[in-house]
Coordinates of C-alpha atoms and ligand atoms in Angstrom, one line a residue:
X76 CA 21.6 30.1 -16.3
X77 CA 18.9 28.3 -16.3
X78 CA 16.8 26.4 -12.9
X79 CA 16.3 22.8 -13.5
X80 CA 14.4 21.3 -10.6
X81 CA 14.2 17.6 -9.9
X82 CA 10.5 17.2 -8.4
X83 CA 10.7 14.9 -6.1
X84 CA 7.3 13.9 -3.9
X85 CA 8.4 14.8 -0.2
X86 CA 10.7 12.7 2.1
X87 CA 7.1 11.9 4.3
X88 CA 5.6 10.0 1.3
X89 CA 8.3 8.4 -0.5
X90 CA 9.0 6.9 3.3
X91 CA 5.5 5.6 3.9
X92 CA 5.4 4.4 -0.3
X93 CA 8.4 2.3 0.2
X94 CA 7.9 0.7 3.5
X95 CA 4.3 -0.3 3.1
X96 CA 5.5 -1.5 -0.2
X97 CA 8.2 -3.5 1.4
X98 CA 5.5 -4.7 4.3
X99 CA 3.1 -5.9 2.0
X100 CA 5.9 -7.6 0.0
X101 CA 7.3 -9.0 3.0
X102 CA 4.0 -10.2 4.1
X103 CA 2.9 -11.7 0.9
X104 CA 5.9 -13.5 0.4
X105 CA 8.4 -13.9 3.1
X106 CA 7.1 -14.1 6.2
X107 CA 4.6 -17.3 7.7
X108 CA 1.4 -16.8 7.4
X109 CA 0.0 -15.3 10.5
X110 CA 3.2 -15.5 12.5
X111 CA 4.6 -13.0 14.9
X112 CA 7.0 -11.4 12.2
X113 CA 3.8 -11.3 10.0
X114 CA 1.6 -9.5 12.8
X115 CA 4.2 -7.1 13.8
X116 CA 5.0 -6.0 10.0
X117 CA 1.6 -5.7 9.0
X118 CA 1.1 -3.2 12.3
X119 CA 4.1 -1.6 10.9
X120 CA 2.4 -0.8 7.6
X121 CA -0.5 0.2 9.9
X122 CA 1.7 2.4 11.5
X123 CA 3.0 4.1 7.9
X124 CA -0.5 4.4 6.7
X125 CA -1.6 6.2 9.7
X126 CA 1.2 8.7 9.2
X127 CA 0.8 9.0 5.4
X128 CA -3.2 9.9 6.1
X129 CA -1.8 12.3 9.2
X130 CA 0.2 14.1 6.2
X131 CA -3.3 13.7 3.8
X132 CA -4.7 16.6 6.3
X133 CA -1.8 18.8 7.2
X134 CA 1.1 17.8 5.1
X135 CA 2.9 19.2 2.3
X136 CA 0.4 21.0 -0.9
X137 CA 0.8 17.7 -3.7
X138 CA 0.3 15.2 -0.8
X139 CA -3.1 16.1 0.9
X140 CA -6.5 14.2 0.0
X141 CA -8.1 18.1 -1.5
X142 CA -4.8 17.5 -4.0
X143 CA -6.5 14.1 -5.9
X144 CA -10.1 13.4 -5.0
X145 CA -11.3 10.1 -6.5
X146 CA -13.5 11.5 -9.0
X147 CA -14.5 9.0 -12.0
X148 CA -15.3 12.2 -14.0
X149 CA -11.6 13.0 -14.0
X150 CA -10.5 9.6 -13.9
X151 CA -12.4 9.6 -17.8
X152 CA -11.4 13.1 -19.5
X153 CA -8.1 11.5 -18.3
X154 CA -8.4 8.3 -20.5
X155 CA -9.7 10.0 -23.4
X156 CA -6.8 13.1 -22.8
X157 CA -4.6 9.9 -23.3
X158 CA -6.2 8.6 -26.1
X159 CA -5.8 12.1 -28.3
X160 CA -2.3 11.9 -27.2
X161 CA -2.3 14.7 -24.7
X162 CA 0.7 15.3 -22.1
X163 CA -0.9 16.3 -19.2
X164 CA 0.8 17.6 -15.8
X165 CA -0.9 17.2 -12.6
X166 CA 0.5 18.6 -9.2
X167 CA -0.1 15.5 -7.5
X168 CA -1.2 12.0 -8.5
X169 CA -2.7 12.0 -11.8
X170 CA -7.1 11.2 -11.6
X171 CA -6.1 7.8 -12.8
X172 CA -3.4 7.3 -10.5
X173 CA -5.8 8.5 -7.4
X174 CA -8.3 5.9 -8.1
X175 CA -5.8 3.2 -7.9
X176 CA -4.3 5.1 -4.7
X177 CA -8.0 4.8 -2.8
X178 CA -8.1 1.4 -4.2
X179 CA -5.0 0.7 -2.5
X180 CA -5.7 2.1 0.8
X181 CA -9.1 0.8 1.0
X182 CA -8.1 -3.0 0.3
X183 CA -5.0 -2.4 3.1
X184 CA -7.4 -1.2 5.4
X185 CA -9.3 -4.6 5.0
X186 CA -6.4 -6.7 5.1
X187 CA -5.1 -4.7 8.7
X188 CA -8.8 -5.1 9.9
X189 CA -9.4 -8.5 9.3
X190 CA -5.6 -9.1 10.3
X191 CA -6.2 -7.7 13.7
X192 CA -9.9 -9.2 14.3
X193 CA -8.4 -12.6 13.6
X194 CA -5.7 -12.3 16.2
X195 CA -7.7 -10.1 19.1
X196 CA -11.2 -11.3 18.7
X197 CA -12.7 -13.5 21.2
X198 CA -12.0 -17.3 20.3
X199 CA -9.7 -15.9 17.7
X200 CA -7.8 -18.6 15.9
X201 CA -4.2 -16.9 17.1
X202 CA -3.6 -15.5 20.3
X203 CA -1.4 -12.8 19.6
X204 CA 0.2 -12.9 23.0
X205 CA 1.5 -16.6 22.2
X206 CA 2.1 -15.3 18.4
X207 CA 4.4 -12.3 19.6
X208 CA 6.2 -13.0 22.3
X209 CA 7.7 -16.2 20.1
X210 CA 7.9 -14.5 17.0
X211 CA 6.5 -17.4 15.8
X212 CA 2.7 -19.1 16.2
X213 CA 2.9 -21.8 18.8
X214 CA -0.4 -23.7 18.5
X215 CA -0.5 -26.8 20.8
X216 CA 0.0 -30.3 19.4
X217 CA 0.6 -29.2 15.7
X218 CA 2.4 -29.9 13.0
X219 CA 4.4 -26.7 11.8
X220 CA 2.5 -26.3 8.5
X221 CA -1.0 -26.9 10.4
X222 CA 0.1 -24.6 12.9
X223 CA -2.5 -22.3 12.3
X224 CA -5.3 -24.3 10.8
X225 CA -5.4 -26.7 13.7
X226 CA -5.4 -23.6 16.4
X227 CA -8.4 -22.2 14.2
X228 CA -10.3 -25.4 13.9
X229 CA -10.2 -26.3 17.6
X230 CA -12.0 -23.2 18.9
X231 CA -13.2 -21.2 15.3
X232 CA -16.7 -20.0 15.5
X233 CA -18.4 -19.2 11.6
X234 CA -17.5 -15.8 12.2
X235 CA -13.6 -16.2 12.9
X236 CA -13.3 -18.7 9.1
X237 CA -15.4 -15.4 7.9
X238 CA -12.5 -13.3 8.9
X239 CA -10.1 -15.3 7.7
X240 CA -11.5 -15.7 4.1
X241 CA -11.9 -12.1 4.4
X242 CA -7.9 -11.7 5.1
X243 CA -6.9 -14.0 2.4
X244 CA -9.6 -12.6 -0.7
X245 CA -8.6 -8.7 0.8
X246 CA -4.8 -9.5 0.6
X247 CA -5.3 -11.3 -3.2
X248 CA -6.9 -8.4 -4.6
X249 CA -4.2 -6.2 -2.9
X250 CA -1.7 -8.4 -4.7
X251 CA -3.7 -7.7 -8.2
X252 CA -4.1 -4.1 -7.4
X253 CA -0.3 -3.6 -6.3
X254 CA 0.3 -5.5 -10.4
X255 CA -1.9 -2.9 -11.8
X256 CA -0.5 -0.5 -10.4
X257 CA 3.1 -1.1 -11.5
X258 CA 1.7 -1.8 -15.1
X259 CA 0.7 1.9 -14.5
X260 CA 3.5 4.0 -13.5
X261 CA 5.3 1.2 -16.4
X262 CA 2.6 2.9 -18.9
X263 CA 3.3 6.5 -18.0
X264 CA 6.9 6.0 -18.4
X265 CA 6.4 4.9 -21.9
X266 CA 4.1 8.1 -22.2
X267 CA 5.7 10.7 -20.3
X268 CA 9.0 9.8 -19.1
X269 CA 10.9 8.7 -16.3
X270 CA 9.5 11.6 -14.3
X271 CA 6.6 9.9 -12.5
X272 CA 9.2 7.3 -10.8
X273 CA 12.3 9.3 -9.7
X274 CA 9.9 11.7 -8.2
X275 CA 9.2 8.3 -5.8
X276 CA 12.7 7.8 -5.5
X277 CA 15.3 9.2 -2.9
X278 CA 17.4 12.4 -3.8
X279 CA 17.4 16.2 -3.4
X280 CA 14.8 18.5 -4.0
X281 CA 16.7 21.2 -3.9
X282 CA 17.4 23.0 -7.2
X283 CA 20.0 22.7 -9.0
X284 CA 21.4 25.3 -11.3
X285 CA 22.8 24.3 -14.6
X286 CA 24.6 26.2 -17.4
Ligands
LIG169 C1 0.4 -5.8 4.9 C2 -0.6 -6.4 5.5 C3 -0.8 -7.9 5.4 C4 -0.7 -8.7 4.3 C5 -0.3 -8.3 2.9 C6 -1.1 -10.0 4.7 C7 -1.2 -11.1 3.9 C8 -1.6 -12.4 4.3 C9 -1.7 -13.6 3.5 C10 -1.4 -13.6 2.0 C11 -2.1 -14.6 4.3 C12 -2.3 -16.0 3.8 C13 -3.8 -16.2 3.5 C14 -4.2 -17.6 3.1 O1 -3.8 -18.0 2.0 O2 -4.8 -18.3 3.9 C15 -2.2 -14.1 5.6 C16 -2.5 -14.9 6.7 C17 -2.7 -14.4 8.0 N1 -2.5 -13.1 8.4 FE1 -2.0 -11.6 7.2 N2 -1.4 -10.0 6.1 C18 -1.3 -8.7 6.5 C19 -1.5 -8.2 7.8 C20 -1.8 -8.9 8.9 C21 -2.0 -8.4 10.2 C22 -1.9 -6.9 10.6 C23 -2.4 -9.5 11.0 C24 -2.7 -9.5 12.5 C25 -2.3 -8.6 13.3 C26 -2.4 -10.7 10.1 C27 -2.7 -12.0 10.6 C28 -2.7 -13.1 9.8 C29 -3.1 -14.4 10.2 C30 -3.4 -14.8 11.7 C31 -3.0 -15.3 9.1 C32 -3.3 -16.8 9.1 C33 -4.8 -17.0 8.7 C34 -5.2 -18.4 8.7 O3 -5.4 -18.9 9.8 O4 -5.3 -19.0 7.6 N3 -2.0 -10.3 8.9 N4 -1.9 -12.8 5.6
LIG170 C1 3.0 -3.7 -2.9 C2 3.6 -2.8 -3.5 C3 3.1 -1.3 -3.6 C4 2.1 -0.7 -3.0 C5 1.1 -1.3 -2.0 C6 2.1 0.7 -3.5 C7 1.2 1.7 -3.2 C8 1.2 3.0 -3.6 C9 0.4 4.0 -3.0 C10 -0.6 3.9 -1.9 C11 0.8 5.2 -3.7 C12 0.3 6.6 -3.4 C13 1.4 7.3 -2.6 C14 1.0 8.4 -1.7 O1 0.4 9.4 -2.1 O2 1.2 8.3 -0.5 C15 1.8 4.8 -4.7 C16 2.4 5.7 -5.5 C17 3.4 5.4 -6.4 N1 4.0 4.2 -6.5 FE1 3.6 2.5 -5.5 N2 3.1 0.8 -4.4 C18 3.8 -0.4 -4.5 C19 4.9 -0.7 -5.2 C20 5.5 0.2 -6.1 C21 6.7 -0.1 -6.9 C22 7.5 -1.4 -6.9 C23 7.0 1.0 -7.6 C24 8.1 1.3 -8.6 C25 8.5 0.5 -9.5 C26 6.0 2.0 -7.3 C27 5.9 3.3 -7.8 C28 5.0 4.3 -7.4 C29 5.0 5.6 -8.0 C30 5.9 6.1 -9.1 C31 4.0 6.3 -7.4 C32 3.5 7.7 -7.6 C33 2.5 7.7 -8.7 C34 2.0 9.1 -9.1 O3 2.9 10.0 -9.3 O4 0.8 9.3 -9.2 N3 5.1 1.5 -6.3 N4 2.0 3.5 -4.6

């Protein structure tokens, strides 16, 4: 008899992984730009990211920050591991992998920020009061799709269009980033298997014995 074991990452980060995943999509391409639904999931994927860095310090061996450091050294003995046609294993993210994860995480944490300063900082273009109580921006005398512009022009310092431009390059490269990143877990498929992606996926970790 013989122990095959499913490794799967643990329930804590395959829940955070999928609903920022889902916010982000959500954000990018269902909900209106800046709108109360768009405010309150992008403080849900806030929410998730806190949690997910909670579990970086005192959560399960694979999933804490001391598992993957960002280290470019790795990240290259990696590549070239790769190009001689090595399998490697890794416990947690592979070095390449942990780049992209920092990557990630860094270009959220712009996108939140400069999501937030837009809607809370004096002579911000939305008011998130107005924003969340309708689940929908209400800016005065507008048009729906100038909506937001108008509200921003009326009152919009330099600093607040700053912010804004800040949102909208942040959440692009997230968008780029999020493409690369599926191009590689796609890769190590080709390479390695389907291992890399069930482990992301629901199901049991418990072992299961097999004849
Ligand atoms: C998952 C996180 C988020 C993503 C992916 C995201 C993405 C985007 C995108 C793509 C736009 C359109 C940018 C443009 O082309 O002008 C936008 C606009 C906007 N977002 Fe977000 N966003 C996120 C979180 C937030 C948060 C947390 C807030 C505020 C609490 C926020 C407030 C706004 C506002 C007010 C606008 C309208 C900006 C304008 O006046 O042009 N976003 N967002
Ligand atoms: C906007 C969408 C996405 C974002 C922002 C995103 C972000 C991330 C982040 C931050 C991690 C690190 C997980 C952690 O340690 O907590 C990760 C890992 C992972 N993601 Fe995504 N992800 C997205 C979409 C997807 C999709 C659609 C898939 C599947 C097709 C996927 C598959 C994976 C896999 C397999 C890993 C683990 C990689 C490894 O073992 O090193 N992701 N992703």
């Amino acid at each position: 008899m013989q122990i095959a074991q499913q490794q799967r990452w643990d329930p804590l980060v395959r829940l955070t992984h999928w609903g920022v995943a889902a916010g982000v999509l959500a954000n990018g391409v269902l909900t209106e730009e800046g709108s109360g639904a768009h405010q309150w999931v992008g403080y849900g994927v806030a929410a998730l990211l806190a949690l997910r860095w909670i579990w970086g310090l005192v959560g399960s061996p694979e999933a804490r920050f001391s598992a993957f450091r960002p280290s470019l050294g790795r990240a290259a003995a990696h590549v070239r591991a790769i190009g001689r046609g090595e399998k490697t294993t890794h416990r947690s993210h592979n070095p390449l992998g942990a780049l992209m994860v920092y990557a990630l995480w860094a270009t959220l944490t712009v996108v939140i920020g400069s999501g937030v300063a837009m809607t809370t900082l004096p002579n911000a273009s939305t008011p998130p009061t107005a924003a969340l109580s309708n689940g929908q921006l209400q800016a005065p005398a507008a048009s729906e799709d100038d909506e937001v512009r108008q509200a921003g022009e009326d009152g919009e310092g330099e600093g607040d269009e700053v912010i804004e431009e800040v949102h909208e390059v942040a959440a692009n490269l997230l968008f780029i980033l999020a493409g690369l990143h599926l191009l590689g877990v796609a890769f190590e498929m080709r390479r390695s298997g389907r291992g890399i992606l069930t482990a992301m996926l629901p199901g049991g970790r418990a072992p299961r014995c097999e004849k």
